[in-house]
Tab-separated table of N, CA and C in Angstrom:
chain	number	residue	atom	x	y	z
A	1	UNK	N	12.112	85.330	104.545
A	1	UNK	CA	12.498	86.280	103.523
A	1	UNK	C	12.451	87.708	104.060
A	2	UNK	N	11.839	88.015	105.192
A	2	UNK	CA	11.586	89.240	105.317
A	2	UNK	C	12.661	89.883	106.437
A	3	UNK	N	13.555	89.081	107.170
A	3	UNK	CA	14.791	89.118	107.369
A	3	UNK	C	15.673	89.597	106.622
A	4	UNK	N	15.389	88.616	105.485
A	4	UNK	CA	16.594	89.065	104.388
A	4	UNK	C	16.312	90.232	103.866
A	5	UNK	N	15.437	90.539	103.603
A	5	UNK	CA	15.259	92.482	103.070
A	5	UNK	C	15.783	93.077	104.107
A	6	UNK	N	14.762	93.063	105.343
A	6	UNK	CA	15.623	93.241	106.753
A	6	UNK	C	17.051	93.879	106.557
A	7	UNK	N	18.139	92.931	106.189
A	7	UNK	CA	19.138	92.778	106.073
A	7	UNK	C	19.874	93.500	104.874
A	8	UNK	N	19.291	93.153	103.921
A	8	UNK	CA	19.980	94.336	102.701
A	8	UNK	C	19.811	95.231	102.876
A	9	UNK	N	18.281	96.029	103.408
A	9	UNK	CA	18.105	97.147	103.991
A	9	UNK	C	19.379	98.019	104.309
A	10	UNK	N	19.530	97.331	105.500
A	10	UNK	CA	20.517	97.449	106.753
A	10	UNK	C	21.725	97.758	106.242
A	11	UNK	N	22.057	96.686	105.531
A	11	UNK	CA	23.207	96.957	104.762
A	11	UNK	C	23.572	97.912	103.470
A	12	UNK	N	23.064	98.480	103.096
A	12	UNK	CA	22.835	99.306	101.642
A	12	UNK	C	22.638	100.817	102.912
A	13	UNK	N	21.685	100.407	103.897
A	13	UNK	CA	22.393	102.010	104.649
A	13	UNK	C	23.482	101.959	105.149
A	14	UNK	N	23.869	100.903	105.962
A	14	UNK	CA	25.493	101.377	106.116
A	14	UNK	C	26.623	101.875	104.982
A	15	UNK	N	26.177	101.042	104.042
A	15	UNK	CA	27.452	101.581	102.813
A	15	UNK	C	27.103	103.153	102.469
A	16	UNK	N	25.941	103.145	102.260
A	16	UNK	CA	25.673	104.630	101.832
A	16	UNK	C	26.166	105.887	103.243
A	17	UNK	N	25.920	105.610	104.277
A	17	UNK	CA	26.182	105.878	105.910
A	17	UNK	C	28.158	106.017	105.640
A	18	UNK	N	28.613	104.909	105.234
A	18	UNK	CA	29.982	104.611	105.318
A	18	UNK	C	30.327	105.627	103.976
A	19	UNK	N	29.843	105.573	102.565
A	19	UNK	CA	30.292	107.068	101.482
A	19	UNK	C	29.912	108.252	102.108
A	20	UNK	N	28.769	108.028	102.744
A	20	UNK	CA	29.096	110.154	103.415
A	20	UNK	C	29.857	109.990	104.500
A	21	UNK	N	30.238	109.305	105.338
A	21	UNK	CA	31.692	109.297	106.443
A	21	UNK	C	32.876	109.628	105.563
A	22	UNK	N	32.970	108.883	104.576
A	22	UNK	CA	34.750	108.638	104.253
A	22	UNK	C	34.720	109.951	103.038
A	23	UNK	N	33.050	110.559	102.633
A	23	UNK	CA	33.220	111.958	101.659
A	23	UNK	C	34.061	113.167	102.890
A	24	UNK	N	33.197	112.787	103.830
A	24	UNK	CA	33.109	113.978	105.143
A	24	UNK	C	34.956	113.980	105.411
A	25	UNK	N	35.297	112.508	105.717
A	25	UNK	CA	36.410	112.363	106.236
A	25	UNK	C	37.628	113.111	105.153
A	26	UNK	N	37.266	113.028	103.868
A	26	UNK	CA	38.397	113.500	102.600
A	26	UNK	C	38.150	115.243	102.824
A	27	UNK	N	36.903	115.517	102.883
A	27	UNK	CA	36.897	117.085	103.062
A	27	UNK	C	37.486	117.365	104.362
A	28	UNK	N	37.821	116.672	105.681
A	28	UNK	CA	38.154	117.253	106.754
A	28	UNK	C	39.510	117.359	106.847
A	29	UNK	N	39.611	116.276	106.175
A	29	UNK	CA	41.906	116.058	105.835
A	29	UNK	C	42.071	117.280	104.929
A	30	UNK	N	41.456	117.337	104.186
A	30	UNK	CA	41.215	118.650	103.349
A	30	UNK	C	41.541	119.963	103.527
A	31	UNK	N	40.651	120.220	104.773
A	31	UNK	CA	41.013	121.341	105.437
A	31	UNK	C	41.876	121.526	105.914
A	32	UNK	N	42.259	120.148	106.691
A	32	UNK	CA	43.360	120.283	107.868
A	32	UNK	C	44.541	120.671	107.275
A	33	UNK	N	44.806	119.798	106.210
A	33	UNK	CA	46.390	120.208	105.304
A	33	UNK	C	46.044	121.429	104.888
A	34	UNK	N	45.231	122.116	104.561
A	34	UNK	CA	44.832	123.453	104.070
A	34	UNK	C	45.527	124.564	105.589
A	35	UNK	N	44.601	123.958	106.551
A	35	UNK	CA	44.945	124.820	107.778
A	35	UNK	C	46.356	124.908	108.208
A	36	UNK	N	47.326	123.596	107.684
A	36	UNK	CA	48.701	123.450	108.024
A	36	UNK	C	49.430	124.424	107.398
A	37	UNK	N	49.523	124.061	106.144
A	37	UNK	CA	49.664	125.024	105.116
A	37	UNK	C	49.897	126.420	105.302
A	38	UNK	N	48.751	127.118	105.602
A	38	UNK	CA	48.088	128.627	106.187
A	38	UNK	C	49.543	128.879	107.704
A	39	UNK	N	49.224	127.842	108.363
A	39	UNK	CA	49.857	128.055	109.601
A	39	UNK	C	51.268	128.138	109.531
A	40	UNK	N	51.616	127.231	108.451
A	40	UNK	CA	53.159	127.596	108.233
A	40	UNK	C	53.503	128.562	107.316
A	41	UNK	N	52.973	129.141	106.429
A	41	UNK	CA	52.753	130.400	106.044
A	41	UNK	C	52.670	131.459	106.689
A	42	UNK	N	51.923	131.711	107.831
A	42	UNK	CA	51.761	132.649	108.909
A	42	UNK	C	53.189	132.567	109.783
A	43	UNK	N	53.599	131.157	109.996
A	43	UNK	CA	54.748	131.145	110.935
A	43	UNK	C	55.915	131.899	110.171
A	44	UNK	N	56.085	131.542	108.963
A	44	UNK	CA	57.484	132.056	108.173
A	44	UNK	C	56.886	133.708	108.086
A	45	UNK	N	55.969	134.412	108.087
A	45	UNK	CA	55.762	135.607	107.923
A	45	UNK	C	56.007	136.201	109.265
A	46	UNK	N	55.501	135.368	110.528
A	46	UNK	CA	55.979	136.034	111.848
A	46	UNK	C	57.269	136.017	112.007
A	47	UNK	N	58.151	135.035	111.814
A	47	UNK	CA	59.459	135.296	112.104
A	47	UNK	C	60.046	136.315	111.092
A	48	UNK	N	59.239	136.765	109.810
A	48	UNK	CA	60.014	137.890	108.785
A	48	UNK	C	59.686	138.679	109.878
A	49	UNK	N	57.956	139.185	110.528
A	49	UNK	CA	57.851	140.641	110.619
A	49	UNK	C	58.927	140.540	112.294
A	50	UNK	N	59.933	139.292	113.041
A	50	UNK	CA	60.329	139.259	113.900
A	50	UNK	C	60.936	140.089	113.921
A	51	UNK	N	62.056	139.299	112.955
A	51	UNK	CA	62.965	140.198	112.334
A	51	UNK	C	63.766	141.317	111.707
A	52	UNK	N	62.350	141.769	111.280
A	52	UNK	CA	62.504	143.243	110.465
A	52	UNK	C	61.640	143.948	112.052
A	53	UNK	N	61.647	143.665	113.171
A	53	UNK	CA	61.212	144.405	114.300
A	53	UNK	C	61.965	144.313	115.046
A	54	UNK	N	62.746	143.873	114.869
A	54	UNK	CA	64.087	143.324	115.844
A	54	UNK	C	65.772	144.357	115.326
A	55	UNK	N	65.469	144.095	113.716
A	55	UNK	CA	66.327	144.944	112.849
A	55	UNK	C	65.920	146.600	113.308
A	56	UNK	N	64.279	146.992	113.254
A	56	UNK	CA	64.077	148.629	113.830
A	56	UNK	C	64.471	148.950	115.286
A	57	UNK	N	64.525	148.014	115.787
A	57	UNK	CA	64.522	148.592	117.456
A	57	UNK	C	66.163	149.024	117.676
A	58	UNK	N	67.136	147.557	116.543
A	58	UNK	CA	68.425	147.699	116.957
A	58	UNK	C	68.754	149.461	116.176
A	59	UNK	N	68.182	149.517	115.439
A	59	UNK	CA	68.299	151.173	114.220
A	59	UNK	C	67.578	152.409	115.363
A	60	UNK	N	66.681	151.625	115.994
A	60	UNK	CA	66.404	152.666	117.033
A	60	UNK	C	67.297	153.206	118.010
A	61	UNK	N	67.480	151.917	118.611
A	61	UNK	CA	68.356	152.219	120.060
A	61	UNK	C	70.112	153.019	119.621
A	62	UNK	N	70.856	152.379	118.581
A	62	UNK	CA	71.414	153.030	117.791
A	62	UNK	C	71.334	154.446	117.730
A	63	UNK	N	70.030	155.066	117.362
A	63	UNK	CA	70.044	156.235	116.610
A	63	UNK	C	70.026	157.385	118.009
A	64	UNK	N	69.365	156.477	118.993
A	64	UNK	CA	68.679	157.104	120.430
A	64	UNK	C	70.719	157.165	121.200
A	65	UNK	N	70.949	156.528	120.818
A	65	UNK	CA	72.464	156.323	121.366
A	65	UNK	C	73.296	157.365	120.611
A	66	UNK	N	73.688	157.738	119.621
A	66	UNK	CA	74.044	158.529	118.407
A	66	UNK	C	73.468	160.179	119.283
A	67	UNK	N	71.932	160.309	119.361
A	67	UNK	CA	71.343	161.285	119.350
A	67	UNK	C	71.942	162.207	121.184
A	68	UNK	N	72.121	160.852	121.853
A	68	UNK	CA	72.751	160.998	123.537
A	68	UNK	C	74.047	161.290	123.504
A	69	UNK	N	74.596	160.800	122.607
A	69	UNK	CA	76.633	161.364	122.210
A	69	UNK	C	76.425	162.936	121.666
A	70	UNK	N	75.620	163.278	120.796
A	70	UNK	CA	75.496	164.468	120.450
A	70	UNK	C	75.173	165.749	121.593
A	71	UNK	N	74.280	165.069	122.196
A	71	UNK	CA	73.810	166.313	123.564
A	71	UNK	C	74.518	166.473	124.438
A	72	UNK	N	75.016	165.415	124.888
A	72	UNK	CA	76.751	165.480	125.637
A	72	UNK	C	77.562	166.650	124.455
A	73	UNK	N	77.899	166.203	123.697
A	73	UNK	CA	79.208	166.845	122.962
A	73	UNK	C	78.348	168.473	123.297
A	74	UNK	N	77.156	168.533	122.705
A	74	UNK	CA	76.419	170.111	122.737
A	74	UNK	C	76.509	170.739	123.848
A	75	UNK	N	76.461	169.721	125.096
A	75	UNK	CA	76.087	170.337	126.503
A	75	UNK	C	77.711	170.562	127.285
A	76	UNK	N	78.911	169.236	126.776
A	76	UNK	CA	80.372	169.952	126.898
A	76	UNK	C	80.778	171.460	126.494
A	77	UNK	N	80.148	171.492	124.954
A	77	UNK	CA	80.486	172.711	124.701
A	77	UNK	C	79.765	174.254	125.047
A	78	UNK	N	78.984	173.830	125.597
A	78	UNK	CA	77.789	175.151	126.273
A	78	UNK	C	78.523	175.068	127.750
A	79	UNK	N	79.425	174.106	128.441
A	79	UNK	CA	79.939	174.232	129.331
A	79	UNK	C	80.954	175.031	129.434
A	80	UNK	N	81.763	174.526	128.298
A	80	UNK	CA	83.068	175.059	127.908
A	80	UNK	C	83.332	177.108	127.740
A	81	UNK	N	82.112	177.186	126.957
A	81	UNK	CA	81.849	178.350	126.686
A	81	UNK	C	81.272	179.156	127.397
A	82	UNK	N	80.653	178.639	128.327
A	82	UNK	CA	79.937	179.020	129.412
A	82	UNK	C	81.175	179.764	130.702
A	83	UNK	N	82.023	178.646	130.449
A	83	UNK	CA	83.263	178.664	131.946
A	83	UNK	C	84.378	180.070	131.527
């Protein structure tokens, strides 16, 4: 008989052993889809701030291009007037 307690023992900790594994295991999936979630959230926000950094540089180089046609035209005509 003292086997058999032995044995339920044994067994009544594994099950209890096996509900905090499979509690642990539901909170860790938990997170993880949580962390997925987050990450693809972060991803769709990096490719916005890509974009809208990609959109300033082209408004930059643009404006830097614009601003280089002007100093030419200024510096033709300081030539012109100059001669």
């Amino acid at each position: 008989m003292d086997r058999l307690e032995q044995l339920e023992t044994a067994v009544v900790a594994l099950l209890e052993k096996n509900g905090r594994l499979t509690a642990e295991i539901a909170r860790l999936n938990a997170e993880a889809e949580a962390a997925a979630a987050e990450k693809s959230s972060l991803e769709a926000e990096n490719r916005q701030l890509q974009e809208a950094l990609t959109m300033q540089e082209q408004k930059r180089d643009n404006a830097v291009q614009r601003i280089d046609a002007l100093l030419q035209i200024i510096q033709e005509h300081e030539n012109n007037v100059a001669s």
